[in-house]
CSV table of C-alpha atoms in Angstrom, one decimal:
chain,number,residue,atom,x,y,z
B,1,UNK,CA,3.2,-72.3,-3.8
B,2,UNK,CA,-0.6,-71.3,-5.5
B,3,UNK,CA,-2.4,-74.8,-6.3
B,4,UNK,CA,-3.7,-74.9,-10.1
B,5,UNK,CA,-7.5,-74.2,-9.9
B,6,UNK,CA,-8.8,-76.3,-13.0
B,7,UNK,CA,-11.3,-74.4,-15.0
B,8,UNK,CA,-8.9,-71.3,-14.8
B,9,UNK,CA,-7.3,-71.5,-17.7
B,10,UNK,CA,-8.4,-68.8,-20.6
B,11,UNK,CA,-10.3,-70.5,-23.4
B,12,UNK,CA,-11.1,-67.5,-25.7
B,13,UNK,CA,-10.0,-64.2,-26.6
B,14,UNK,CA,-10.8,-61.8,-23.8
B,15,UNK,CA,-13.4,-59.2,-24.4
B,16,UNK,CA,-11.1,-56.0,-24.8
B,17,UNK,CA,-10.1,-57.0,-28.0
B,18,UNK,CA,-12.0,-56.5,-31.2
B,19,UNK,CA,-14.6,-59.6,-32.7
B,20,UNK,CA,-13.3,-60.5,-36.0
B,21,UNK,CA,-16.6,-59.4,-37.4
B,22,UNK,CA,-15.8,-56.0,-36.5
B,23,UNK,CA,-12.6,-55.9,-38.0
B,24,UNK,CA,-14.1,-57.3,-41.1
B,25,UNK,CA,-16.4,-54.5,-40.7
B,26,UNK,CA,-13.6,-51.2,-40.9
B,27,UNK,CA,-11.6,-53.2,-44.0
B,28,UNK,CA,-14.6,-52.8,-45.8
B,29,UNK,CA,-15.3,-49.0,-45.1
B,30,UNK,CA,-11.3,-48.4,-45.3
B,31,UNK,CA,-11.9,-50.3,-49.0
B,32,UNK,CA,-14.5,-47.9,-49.9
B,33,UNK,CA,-13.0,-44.8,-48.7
B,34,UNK,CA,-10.0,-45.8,-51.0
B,35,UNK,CA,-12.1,-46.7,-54.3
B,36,UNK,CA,-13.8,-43.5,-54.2
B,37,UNK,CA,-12.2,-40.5,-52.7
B,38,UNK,CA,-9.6,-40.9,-55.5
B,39,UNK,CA,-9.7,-37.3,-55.9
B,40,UNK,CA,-8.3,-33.9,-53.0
B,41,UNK,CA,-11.2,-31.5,-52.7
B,42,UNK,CA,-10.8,-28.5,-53.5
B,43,UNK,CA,-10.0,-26.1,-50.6
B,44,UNK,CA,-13.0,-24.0,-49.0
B,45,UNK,CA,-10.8,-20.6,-49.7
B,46,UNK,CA,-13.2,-18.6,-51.0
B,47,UNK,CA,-12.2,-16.0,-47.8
B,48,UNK,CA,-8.8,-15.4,-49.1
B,49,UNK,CA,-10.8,-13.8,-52.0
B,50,UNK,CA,-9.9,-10.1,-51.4
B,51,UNK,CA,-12.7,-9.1,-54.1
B,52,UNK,CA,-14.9,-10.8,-51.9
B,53,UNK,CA,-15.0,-8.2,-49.4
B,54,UNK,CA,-18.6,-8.2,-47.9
B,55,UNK,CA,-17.7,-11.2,-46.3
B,56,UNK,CA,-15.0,-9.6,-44.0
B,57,UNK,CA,-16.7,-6.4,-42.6
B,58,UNK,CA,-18.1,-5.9,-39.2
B,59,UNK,CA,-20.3,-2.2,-39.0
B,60,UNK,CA,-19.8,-0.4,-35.6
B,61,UNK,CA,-18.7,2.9,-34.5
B,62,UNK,CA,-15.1,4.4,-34.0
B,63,UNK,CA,-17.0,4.7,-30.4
B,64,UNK,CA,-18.2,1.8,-29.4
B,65,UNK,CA,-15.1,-0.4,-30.4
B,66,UNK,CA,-12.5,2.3,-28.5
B,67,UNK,CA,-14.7,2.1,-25.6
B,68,UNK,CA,-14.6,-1.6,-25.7
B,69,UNK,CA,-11.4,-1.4,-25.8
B,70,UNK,CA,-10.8,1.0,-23.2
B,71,UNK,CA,-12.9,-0.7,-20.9
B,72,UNK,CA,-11.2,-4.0,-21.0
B,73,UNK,CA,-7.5,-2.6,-20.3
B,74,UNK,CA,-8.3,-0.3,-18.0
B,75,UNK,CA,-4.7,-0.3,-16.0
B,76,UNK,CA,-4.8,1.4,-12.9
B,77,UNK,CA,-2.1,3.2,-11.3
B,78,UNK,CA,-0.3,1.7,-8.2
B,79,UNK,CA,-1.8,4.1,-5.4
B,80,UNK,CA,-2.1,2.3,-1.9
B,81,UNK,CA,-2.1,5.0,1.0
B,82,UNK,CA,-3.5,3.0,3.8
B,83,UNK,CA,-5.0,-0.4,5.0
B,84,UNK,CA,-7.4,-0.5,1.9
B,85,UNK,CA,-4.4,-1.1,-0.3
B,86,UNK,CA,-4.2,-4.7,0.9
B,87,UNK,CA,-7.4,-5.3,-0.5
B,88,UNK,CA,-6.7,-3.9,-3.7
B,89,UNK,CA,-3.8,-6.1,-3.7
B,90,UNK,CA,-5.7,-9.1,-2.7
B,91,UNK,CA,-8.1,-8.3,-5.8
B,92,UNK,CA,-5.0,-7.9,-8.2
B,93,UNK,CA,-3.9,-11.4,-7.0
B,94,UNK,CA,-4.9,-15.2,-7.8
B,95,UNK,CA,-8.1,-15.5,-5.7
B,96,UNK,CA,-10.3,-12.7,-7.2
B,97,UNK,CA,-7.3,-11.7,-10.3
B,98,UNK,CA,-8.8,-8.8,-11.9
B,99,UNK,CA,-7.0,-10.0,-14.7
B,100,UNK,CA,-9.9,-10.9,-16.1
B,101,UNK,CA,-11.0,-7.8,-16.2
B,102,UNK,CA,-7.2,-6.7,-18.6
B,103,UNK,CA,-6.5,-4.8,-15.9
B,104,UNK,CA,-3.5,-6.8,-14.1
B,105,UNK,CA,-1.0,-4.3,-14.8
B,106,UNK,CA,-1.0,-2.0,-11.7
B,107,UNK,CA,1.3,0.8,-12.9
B,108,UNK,CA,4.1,2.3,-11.5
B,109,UNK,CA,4.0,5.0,-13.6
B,110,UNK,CA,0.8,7.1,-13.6
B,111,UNK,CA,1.9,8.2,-17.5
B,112,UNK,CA,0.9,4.6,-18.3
B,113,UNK,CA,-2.5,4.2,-16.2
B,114,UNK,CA,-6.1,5.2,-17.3
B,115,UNK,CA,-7.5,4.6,-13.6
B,116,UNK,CA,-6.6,6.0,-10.2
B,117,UNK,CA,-8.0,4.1,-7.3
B,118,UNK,CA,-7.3,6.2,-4.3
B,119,UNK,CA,-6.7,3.2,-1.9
B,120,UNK,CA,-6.9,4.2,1.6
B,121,UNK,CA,-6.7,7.6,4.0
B,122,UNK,CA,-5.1,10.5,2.0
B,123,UNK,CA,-3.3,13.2,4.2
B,124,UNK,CA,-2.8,17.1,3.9
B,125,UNK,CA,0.7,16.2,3.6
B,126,UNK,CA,0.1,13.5,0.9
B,127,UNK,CA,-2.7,15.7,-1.2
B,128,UNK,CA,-0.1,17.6,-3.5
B,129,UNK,CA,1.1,14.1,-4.9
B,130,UNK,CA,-1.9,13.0,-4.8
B,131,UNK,CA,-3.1,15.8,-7.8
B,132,UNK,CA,0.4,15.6,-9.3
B,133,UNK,CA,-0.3,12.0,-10.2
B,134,UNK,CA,-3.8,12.9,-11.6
B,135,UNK,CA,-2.4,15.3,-13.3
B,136,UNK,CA,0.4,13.0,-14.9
B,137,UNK,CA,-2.0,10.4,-16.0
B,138,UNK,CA,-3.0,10.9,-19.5
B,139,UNK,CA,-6.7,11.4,-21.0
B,140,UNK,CA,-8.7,9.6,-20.8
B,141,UNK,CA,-8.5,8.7,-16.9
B,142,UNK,CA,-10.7,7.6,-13.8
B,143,UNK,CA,-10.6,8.1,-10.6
B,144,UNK,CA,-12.2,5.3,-7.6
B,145,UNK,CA,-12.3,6.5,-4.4
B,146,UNK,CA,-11.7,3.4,-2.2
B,147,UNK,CA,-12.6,3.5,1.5
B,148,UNK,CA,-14.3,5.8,3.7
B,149,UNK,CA,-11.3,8.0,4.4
B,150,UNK,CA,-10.9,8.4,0.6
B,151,UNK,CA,-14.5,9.1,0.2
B,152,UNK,CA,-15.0,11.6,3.3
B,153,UNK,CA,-11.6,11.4,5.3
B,154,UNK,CA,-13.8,8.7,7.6
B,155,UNK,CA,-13.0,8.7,10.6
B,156,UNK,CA,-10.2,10.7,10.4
B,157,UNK,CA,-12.5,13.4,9.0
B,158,UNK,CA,-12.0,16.0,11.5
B,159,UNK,CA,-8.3,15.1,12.1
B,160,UNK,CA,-5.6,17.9,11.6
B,161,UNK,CA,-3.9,16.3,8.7
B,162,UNK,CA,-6.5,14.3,7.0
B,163,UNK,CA,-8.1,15.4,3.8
B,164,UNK,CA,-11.8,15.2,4.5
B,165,UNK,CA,-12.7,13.7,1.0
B,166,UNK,CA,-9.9,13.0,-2.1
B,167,UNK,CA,-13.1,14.8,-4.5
B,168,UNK,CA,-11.0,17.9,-2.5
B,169,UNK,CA,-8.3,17.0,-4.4
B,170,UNK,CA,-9.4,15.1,-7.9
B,171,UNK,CA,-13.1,14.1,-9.3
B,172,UNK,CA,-14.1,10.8,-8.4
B,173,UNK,CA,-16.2,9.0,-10.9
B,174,UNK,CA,-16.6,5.9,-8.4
B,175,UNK,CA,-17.1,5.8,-4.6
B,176,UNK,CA,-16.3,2.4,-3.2
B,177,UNK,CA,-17.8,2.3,0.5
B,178,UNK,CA,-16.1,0.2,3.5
B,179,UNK,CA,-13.5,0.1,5.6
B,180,UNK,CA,-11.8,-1.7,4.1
B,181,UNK,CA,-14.4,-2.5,1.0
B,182,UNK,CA,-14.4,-6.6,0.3
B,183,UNK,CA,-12.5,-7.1,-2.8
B,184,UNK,CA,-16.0,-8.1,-4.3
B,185,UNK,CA,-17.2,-4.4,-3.1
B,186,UNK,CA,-14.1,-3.2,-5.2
B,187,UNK,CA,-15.2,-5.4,-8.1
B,188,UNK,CA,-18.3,-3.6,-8.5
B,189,UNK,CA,-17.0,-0.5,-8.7
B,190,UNK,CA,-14.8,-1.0,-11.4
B,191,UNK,CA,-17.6,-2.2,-13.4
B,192,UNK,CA,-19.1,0.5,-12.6
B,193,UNK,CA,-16.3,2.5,-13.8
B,194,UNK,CA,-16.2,0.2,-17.0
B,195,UNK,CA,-20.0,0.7,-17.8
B,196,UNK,CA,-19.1,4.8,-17.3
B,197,UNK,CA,-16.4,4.4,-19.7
B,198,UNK,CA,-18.6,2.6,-22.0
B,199,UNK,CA,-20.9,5.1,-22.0
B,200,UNK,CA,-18.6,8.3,-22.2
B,201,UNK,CA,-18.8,10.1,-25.8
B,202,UNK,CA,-16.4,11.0,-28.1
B,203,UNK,CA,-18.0,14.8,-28.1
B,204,UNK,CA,-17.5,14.8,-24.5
B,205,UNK,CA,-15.3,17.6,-23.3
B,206,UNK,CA,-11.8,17.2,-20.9
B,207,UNK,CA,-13.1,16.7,-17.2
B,208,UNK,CA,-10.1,19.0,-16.1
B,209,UNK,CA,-9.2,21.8,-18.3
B,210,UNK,CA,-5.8,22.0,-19.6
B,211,UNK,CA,-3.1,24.4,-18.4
B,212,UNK,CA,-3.8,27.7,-19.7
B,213,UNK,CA,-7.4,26.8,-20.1
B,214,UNK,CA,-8.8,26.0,-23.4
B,215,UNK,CA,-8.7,28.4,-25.9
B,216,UNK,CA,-11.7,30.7,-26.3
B,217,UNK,CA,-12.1,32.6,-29.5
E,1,UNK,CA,14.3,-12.6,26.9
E,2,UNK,CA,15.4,-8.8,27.6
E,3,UNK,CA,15.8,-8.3,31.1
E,4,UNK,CA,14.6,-5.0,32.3
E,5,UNK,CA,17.2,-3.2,34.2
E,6,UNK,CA,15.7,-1.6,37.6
E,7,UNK,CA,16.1,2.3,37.2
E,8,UNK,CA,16.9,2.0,41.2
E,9,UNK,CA,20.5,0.1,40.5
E,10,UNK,CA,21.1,1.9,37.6
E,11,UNK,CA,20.6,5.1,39.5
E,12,UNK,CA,22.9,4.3,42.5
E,13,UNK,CA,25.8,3.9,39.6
E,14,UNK,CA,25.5,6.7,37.7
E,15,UNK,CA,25.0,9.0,41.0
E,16,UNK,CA,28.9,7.5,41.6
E,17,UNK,CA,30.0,8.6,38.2
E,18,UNK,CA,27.7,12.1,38.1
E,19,UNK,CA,26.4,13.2,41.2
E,20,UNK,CA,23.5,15.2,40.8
E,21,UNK,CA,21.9,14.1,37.9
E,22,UNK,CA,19.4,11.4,38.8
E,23,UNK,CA,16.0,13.3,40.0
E,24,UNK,CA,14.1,10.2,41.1
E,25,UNK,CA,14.4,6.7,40.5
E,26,UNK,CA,12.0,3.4,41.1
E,27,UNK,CA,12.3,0.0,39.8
E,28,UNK,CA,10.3,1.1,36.6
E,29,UNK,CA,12.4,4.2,35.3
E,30,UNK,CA,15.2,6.5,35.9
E,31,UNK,CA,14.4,10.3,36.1
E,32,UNK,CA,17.0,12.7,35.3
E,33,UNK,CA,17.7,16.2,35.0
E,34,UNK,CA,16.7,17.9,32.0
E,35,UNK,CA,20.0,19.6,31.7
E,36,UNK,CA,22.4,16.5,32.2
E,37,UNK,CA,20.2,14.2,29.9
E,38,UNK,CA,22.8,13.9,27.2
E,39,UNK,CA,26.1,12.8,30.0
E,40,UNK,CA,23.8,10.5,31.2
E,41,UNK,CA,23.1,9.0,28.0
E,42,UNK,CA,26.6,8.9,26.9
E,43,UNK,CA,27.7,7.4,30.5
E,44,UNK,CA,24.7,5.0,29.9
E,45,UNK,CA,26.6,3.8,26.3
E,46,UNK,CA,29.8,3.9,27.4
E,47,UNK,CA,29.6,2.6,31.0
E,48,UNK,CA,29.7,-0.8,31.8
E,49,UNK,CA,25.7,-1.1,31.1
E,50,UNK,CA,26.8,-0.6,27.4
E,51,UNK,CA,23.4,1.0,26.0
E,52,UNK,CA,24.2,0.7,22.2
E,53,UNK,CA,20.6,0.5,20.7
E,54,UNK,CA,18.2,3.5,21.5
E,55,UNK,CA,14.7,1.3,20.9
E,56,UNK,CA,12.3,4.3,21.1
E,57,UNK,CA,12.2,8.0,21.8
E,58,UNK,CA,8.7,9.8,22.8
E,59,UNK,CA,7.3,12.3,24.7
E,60,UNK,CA,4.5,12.7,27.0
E,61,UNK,CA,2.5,16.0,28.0
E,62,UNK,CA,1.5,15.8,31.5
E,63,UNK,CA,0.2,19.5,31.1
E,64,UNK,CA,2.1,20.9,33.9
E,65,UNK,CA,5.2,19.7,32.3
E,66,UNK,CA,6.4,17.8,29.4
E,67,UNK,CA,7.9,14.2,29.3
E,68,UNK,CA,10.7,12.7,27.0
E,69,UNK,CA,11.0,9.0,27.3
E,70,UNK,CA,14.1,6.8,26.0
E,71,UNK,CA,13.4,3.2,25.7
E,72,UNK,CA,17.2,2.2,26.0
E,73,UNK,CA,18.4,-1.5,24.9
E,74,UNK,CA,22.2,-3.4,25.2
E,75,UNK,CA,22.2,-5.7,22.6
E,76,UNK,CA,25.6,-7.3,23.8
E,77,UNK,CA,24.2,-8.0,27.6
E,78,UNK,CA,20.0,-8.1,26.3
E,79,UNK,CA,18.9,-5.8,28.9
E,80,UNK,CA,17.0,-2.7,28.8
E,81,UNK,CA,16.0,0.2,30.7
E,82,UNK,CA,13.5,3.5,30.6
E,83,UNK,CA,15.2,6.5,30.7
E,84,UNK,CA,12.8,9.9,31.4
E,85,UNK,CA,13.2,13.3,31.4
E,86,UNK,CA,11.0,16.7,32.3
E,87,UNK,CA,10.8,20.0,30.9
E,88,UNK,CA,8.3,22.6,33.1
E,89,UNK,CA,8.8,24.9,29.9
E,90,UNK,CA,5.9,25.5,28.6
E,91,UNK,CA,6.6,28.2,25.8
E,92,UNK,CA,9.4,26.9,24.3
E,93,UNK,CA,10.8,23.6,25.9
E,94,UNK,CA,14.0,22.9,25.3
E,95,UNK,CA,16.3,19.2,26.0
E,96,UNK,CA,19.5,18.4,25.0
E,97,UNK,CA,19.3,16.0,21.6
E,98,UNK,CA,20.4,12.8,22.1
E,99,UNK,CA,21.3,12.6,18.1
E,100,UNK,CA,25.0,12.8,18.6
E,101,UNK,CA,25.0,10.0,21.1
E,102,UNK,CA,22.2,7.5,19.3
E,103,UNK,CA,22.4,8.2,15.7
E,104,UNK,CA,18.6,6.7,15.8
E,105,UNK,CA,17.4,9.6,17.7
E,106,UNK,CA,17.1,12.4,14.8
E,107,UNK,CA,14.3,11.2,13.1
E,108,UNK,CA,12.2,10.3,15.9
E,109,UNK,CA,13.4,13.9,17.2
E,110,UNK,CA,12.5,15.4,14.4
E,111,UNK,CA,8.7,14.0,15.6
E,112,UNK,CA,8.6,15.1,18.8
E,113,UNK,CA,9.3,18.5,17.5
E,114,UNK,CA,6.7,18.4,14.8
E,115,UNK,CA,3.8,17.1,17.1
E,116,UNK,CA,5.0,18.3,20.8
E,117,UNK,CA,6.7,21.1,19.9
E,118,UNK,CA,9.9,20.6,21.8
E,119,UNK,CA,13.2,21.6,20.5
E,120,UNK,CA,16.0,19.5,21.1
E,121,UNK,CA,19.1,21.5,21.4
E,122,UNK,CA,22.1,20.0,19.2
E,123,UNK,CA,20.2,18.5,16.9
E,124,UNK,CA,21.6,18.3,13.0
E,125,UNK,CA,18.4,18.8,11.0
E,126,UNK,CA,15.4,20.1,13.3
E,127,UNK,CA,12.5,20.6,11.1
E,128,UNK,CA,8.7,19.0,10.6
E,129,UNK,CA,8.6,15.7,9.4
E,130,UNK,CA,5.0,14.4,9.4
E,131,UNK,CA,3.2,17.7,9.1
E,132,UNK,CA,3.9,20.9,6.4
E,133,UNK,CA,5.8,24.2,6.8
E,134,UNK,CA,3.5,26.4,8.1
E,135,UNK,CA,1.1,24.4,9.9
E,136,UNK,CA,0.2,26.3,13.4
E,137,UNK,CA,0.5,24.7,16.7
E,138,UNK,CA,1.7,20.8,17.8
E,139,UNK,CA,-1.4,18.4,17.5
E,140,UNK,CA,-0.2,16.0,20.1
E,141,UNK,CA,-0.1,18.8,23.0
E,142,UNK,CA,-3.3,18.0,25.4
E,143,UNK,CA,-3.9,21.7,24.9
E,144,UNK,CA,-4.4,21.9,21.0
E,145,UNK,CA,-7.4,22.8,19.5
C-alpha cells in the first residue's frame, strides 16, 4: 500500500487544457464570422469560361512535347545475353528503379520497345536474333551497347564465336563501358540516350532504310 | 556424401562379367575399350552397381589421342564412379553413343561433336549444337587454329 503524500492532491485545472480567456477569445471570432459572412462567395470559375481561351494555352512545338514524351517512356526491350544482364536487372529493380525514369516496363516483345540494350557477350550464333529483334522494334528505336563484349566482343574479341562489336550487327547510339558497368554507369547512359532523343528532329531521316529501300524518283 | 567408387574394384567385376574390356584401371578411373564402351555402360546400369544417373559427359584431347569421360552416379546406393575412354583416331574418331543407355547423354553428345569433333555412333540426332552449319573445324581440338 502507497502512503498519501499531502500536498499531492491537484488544486487547479492542468495546463493541457484551454484558459477560459481563450475560449472566450474563439466565441467571439466564431460570433463575428457568423454576423458577417451571411452571404456564399461566388465561385472563382472564371476557367470553366471556354471563351476565355487565352488562359488555357501553352505554345511549344509538335517536337519538343513528343520528344518529352518519348524520352520519359523510353521502354526497353528485355535483351540479357550474359552476366551484364544482372545489372540491368538490378537497375530495373527497387534499389536504383529506373522507374523513375517511365521506363520500368522491360518488354518481352521488341514490337512494344523503343530501346535495345544489348546486355552482355553476343555470339555468331546469337547475332541473327540479335538484328531480327532490331528489326522488329518499331521507329523510333535505340540501341545501348552494354559491356565490353557488346561494345568490342571484350575479351572474347578474338574468340571463334563471338561477335567482335554488336555495331556489326545494329547501330549503337550509346556505349556503356565495364564489365559489368555499375548500374549508375548504366544510368548515365540512358540519359545519354534520353538527351539524344531529345535532340533528334522531326526532319531527320530512318537510321535503317526500309525493306526495298526508300523510294527514289 | 557420394562415395567414389575405386575404378580398381569396379574393374575386377566387370572383367568377371566381360573379359576383355577394362584397358587399365587405378583407384581414380576405369579405362575401357573404345569398342565395348556401350556393354560396359549398360552392365554398369544394370549390374549390381546400379549407375542410373549419367552426371557428366566430356572429352579430352591429349593430342595423340582423344579422351571421352563419363562422370557416372547411383542415386539409389550414392556412389559414383569415372568412366574413360580413348580413341587414337585422329581423322574421324568414332565411339559408341551412350544415348540409348543414359537418355542424358544426347545433348551433351551432340557437344562433343560440335567442339571435338567426335562422332558417336548410334546417336539419334548428331548435329552442332553450340556452333552454326557450316562452321569449319572443332574449336576445342588443341590443334585448331
Amino acid at each position: 500500500m502507497e502512503e498519501e503524500v499531502p500536498g499531492m492532491e491537484v488544486e487547479q485545472a492542468p495546463a493541457v487544457y484551454s484558459s477560459h480567456g481563450l475560449n472566450v477569445a474563439e466565441g467571439a471570432e466564431i460570433e463575428r464570422l457568423r454576423s458577417t459572412n451571411v452571404q456564399p462567395m461566388p465561385d472563382p470559375s472564371e476557367w470553366l469560361d471556354e471563351e476565355d481561351i487565352t488562359k488555357n494555352i501553352l505554345l511549344s512545338t509538335v517536337e519538343k512535347v513528343v520528344h518529352w514524351g518519348r524520352h520519359y517512356s523510353t521502354w526497353p526491350v528485355n535483351f540479357g545475353l550474359a552476366c551484364c544482364a544482372f545489372e540491368m536487372i538490378s537497375l530495373a529493380v527497387s534499389r536504383f528503379d529506373i522507374s523513375r525514369f517511365g521506363m520500368e516496363l522491360l518488354r518481352a516483345s521488341p514490337r512494344q520497345a523503343d530501346l535495345m540494350i544489348v546486355a552482355g557477350t553476343v555470339t555468331w550464333k546469337m547475332a541473327p536474333a540479335v538484328r531480327r529483334i532490331y528489326d522488329q522494334m518499331p521507329e523510333p528505336k535505340w540501341v545501348l551497347a552494354m559491356g565490353v563484349c557488346a561494345i568490342s566482343g571484350g575479351t572474347f574479341r578474338e574468340s571463334y564465336s563471338v561477335v567482335p562489336g554488336v555495331n556489326h550487327i545494329v547501330p549503337v547510339d550509346v556505349y556503356v563501358p565495364g564489365c559489368p558497368p555499375r548500374p549508375e554507369a548504366l544510368m548515365y547512359g540512358l540519359m545519354k540516350i534520353h538527351e539524344k532523343v531529345m535532340s533528334q528532329r522531326a526532319t531527320d531521316t530512318l537510321k535503317v532504310p526500309l525493306i526495298g529501300g526508300p523510294k527514289s524518283s | 556424401m557420394t562415395v567414389a567408387l575405386s575404378g580398381k574394384v569396379v574393374a575386377e567385376e566387370l572383367s568377371k562379367a566381360m573379359p576383355g574390356a577394362v584397358v587399365s584401371s587405378d583407384e581414380k578411373c576405369l579405362l575401357v575399350d573404345g569398342a565395348s564402351v556401350r556393354e560396359v555402360g549398360e552392365w554398369l546400369k544394370t549390374s549390381q552397381y546400379v549407375f542410373d544417373y549419367l552426371a557428366n559427359l566430356t572429352s579430352v584431347d591429349y593430342v595423340d589421342f582423344f579422351e571421352v569421360i563419363y562422370n557416372l552416379v547411383s542415386l539409389r546406393h550414392n556412389h559414383s564412379l569415372t568412366l574413360k575412354t580413348r580413341c587414337y583416331e585422329r581423322e574421324n574418331p568414332s565411339v559408341p553413343s551412350m544415348t540409348p543407355v543414359w537418355r542424358g547423354a544426347e545433348l551433351q553428345e551432340r557437344e562433343v561433336y560440335d567442339l571435338m569433333g567426335i562422332s558417336f555412333e548410334g546417336h539419334p540426332n548428331l548435329k552442332r549444337i553450340l556452333l552454326w552449319e557450316g562452321f569449319a573445324g572443332h574449336p576445342l581440338r588443341r590443334d585448331y587454329l
